[in-house]
Amino acid sequence: MSDIPESPPAAPAGAVSAPPVEVRHRGLITLSIMLATIMQVLDTTIANVALPSMTGDLGASQDTITWVLTSYIVSSAIITPVTGWLADRLGKRELFLISIVGFVASSIACGLAWSLPSMVAFRLLQGVFGAAIVPLSQTFLLDINPREKTGQAMAMWGAGIMVGPIIGPTLGG
């Protein structure tokens, strides 16, 4: 035989690997997670309405201004699938904080953009930093809620983040 200890059997498919983390202020944490997600979701819709004014302000054509949207979408689409891998390497909490700080900083940079290339670069960074916010938000909600309350927590979170697409066009236009 071997000296290597036998590993425990794998959990059945669909089984939760660990019980939820005990937290005192579950509602406050959920609200904070929801606000971070609203910030990211709001930003995906706010630029759509602002494109016509950005076209003039940045001296861009109708064809080139679409890079403001495209850079965000492409960078977000590239980073979202690797969020789990990054969370394993950096830690979920650390990645979430890096994402929020980076997203806010790149949002400020977008407001200070002086040309179309600078706006596209800053929107690309927004997409990179914003990509992990939604998946990590859902992960945290699953971590802090008991299994029987996860549906309710996700429903509250989903209803709350719908505020972003509703007010985004108003703020952008």
Short mmCIF file of C-alpha atoms in Angstrom, two decimals:
data_model
loop_
_atom_site.label_atom_id
_atom_site.label_comp_id
_atom_site.label_asym_id
_atom_site.label_seq_id
_atom_site.Cartn_x
_atom_site.Cartn_y
_atom_site.Cartn_z
CA MET A 1 0.00 0.00 0.00
CA SER A 2 0.90 3.66 -0.03
CA ASP A 3 1.80 6.11 2.73
CA ILE A 4 -0.32 8.81 1.11
CA PRO A 5 -3.53 9.35 3.09
CA GLU A 6 -6.72 8.73 1.21
CA SER A 7 -8.65 11.88 0.35
CA PRO A 8 -12.27 12.17 1.44
CA PRO A 9 -14.91 11.37 -1.17
CA ALA A 10 -16.06 14.22 -3.38
CA ALA A 11 -19.26 16.01 -2.45
CA PRO A 12 -22.27 15.18 -4.61
CA ALA A 13 -23.09 17.56 -7.45
CA GLY A 14 -25.02 20.59 -6.28
CA ALA A 15 -23.92 20.22 -2.65
CA VAL A 16 -22.76 23.31 -0.80
CA SER A 17 -19.14 22.85 0.19
CA ALA A 18 -19.22 24.98 3.33
CA PRO A 19 -21.89 26.38 5.59
CA PRO A 20 -22.56 30.12 5.31
CA VAL A 21 -20.30 32.45 7.25
CA GLU A 22 -21.80 33.73 10.48
CA VAL A 23 -22.40 37.47 10.19
CA ARG A 24 -24.00 39.98 12.50
CA HIS A 25 -25.06 42.63 10.02
CA ARG A 26 -26.28 40.56 7.08
CA GLY A 27 -28.67 43.31 5.92
CA LEU A 28 -25.98 46.00 5.96
CA ILE A 29 -23.55 43.76 4.10
CA THR A 30 -26.23 42.92 1.53
CA LEU A 31 -26.98 46.63 1.06
CA SER A 32 -23.27 47.40 0.59
CA ILE A 33 -22.90 44.61 -1.94
CA MET A 34 -26.01 45.85 -3.74
CA LEU A 35 -24.70 49.44 -3.90
CA ALA A 36 -21.39 48.29 -5.39
CA THR A 37 -23.26 46.29 -8.00
CA ILE A 38 -25.64 49.18 -8.76
CA MET A 39 -22.59 51.38 -9.37
CA GLN A 40 -21.24 48.91 -11.93
CA VAL A 41 -24.59 48.23 -13.63
CA LEU A 42 -25.39 51.95 -13.75
CA ASP A 43 -22.17 52.58 -15.61
CA THR A 44 -23.03 50.11 -18.35
CA THR A 45 -26.10 52.19 -19.27
CA ILE A 46 -24.98 55.72 -18.47
CA ALA A 47 -22.53 55.99 -21.39
CA ASN A 48 -25.13 54.96 -23.99
CA VAL A 49 -27.11 58.14 -23.48
CA ALA A 50 -24.02 60.35 -23.18
CA LEU A 51 -22.53 59.26 -26.54
CA PRO A 52 -23.96 62.16 -28.57
CA SER A 53 -22.49 64.78 -26.25
CA MET A 54 -19.20 62.85 -26.01
CA THR A 55 -19.01 62.85 -29.81
CA GLY A 56 -18.82 66.64 -29.85
CA ASP A 57 -16.77 67.06 -26.67
CA LEU A 58 -14.11 64.56 -27.72
CA GLY A 59 -14.11 65.46 -31.41
CA ALA A 60 -15.09 61.94 -32.46
CA SER A 61 -17.12 60.66 -35.37
CA GLN A 62 -20.21 58.45 -35.05
CA ASP A 63 -18.10 55.47 -36.09
CA THR A 64 -15.26 56.01 -33.62
CA ILE A 65 -17.30 57.01 -30.56
CA THR A 66 -18.70 53.48 -30.34
CA TRP A 67 -15.26 52.39 -29.07
CA VAL A 68 -16.27 54.00 -25.76
CA LEU A 69 -18.89 51.25 -25.38
CA THR A 70 -16.96 48.49 -27.14
CA SER A 71 -13.81 48.83 -25.01
CA TYR A 72 -15.85 48.43 -21.82
CA ILE A 73 -17.82 45.44 -23.07
CA VAL A 74 -14.80 43.60 -24.51
CA SER A 75 -12.58 44.10 -21.45
CA SER A 76 -15.41 43.05 -19.15
CA ALA A 77 -16.11 39.97 -21.27
CA ILE A 78 -12.45 38.96 -21.09
CA ILE A 79 -12.09 39.39 -17.33
CA THR A 80 -15.44 38.00 -16.10
CA PRO A 81 -14.58 34.35 -16.84
CA VAL A 82 -11.31 34.57 -14.88
CA THR A 83 -12.90 36.14 -11.80
CA GLY A 84 -12.94 32.82 -9.93
CA TRP A 85 -9.29 32.18 -10.71
CA LEU A 86 -8.35 35.71 -9.58
CA ALA A 87 -10.41 35.31 -6.39
CA ASP A 88 -8.56 32.07 -5.62
CA ARG A 89 -5.20 33.81 -6.07
CA LEU A 90 -5.92 37.17 -4.39
CA GLY A 91 -8.83 36.35 -2.09
CA LYS A 92 -12.48 37.22 -2.69
CA ARG A 93 -12.56 40.18 -0.34
CA GLU A 94 -9.30 41.62 -1.65
CA LEU A 95 -10.37 41.23 -5.28
CA PHE A 96 -13.72 42.87 -4.50
CA LEU A 97 -12.02 45.86 -2.86
CA ILE A 98 -9.47 46.16 -5.69
CA SER A 99 -12.34 46.02 -8.18
CA ILE A 100 -14.32 48.75 -6.44
CA VAL A 101 -11.35 51.08 -5.94
CA GLY A 102 -10.14 50.52 -9.51
CA PHE A 103 -13.63 51.01 -10.90
CA VAL A 104 -14.14 54.28 -9.01
CA ALA A 105 -10.67 55.56 -10.02
CA SER A 106 -11.24 54.71 -13.68
CA SER A 107 -14.70 56.33 -13.51
CA ILE A 108 -13.10 59.54 -12.26
CA ALA A 109 -10.53 59.26 -15.05
CA CYS A 110 -13.37 58.92 -17.58
CA GLY A 111 -14.80 62.19 -16.31
CA LEU A 112 -11.41 63.82 -16.84
CA ALA A 113 -10.77 62.29 -20.30
CA TRP A 114 -9.34 64.83 -22.74
CA SER A 115 -9.61 62.87 -25.99
CA LEU A 116 -11.30 59.85 -27.52
CA PRO A 117 -8.25 57.57 -27.03
CA SER A 118 -8.04 58.54 -23.34
CA MET A 119 -11.78 57.91 -22.87
CA VAL A 120 -11.50 54.52 -24.58
CA ALA A 121 -8.50 53.58 -22.39
CA PHE A 122 -10.30 54.62 -19.20
CA ARG A 123 -13.48 52.77 -20.22
CA LEU A 124 -11.35 49.70 -20.92
CA LEU A 125 -10.02 49.95 -17.35
CA GLN A 126 -13.57 50.36 -16.06
CA GLY A 127 -14.50 47.12 -17.76
CA VAL A 128 -11.47 45.34 -16.32
CA PHE A 129 -12.19 46.46 -12.76
CA GLY A 130 -15.98 46.24 -13.00
CA ALA A 131 -16.04 42.72 -14.43
CA ALA A 132 -15.53 41.00 -11.07
CA ILE A 133 -18.08 43.03 -9.11
CA VAL A 134 -21.24 41.14 -10.14
CA PRO A 135 -19.90 37.57 -9.80
CA LEU A 136 -18.24 38.38 -6.48
CA SER A 137 -21.42 40.05 -5.22
CA GLN A 138 -23.35 36.88 -5.90
CA THR A 139 -20.63 34.80 -4.26
CA PHE A 140 -20.72 36.93 -1.11
CA LEU A 141 -24.50 36.65 -0.92
CA LEU A 142 -24.22 32.87 -1.12
CA ASP A 143 -21.48 32.92 1.53
CA ILE A 144 -23.37 35.00 4.10
CA ASN A 145 -26.86 33.55 3.75
CA PRO A 146 -28.07 30.14 4.88
CA ARG A 147 -29.09 27.89 2.00
CA GLU A 148 -32.81 28.32 2.69
CA LYS A 149 -32.47 32.13 2.44
CA THR A 150 -30.30 32.37 -0.70
CA GLY A 151 -33.28 32.67 -3.04
CA GLN A 152 -34.68 35.56 -1.03
CA ALA A 153 -31.26 37.25 -0.84
CA MET A 154 -30.69 36.91 -4.60
CA ALA A 155 -34.19 38.24 -5.33
CA MET A 156 -33.60 41.30 -3.13
CA TRP A 157 -30.20 41.85 -4.72
CA GLY A 158 -31.61 41.47 -8.24
CA ALA A 159 -34.49 43.84 -7.58
CA GLY A 160 -32.12 46.35 -6.02
CA ILE A 161 -29.63 46.38 -8.85
CA MET A 162 -32.40 47.02 -11.37
CA VAL A 163 -32.18 50.62 -10.13
CA GLY A 164 -28.95 51.02 -12.16
CA PRO A 165 -30.43 50.57 -15.65
CA ILE A 166 -33.43 52.67 -14.64
CA ILE A 167 -31.51 55.74 -13.45
CA GLY A 168 -28.43 55.33 -15.71
CA PRO A 169 -29.98 56.93 -18.80
CA THR A 170 -31.33 59.81 -16.71
CA LEU A 171 -27.92 60.53 -15.22
CA GLY A 172 -26.12 60.11 -18.54
CA GLY A 173 -28.42 62.33 -20.55
#
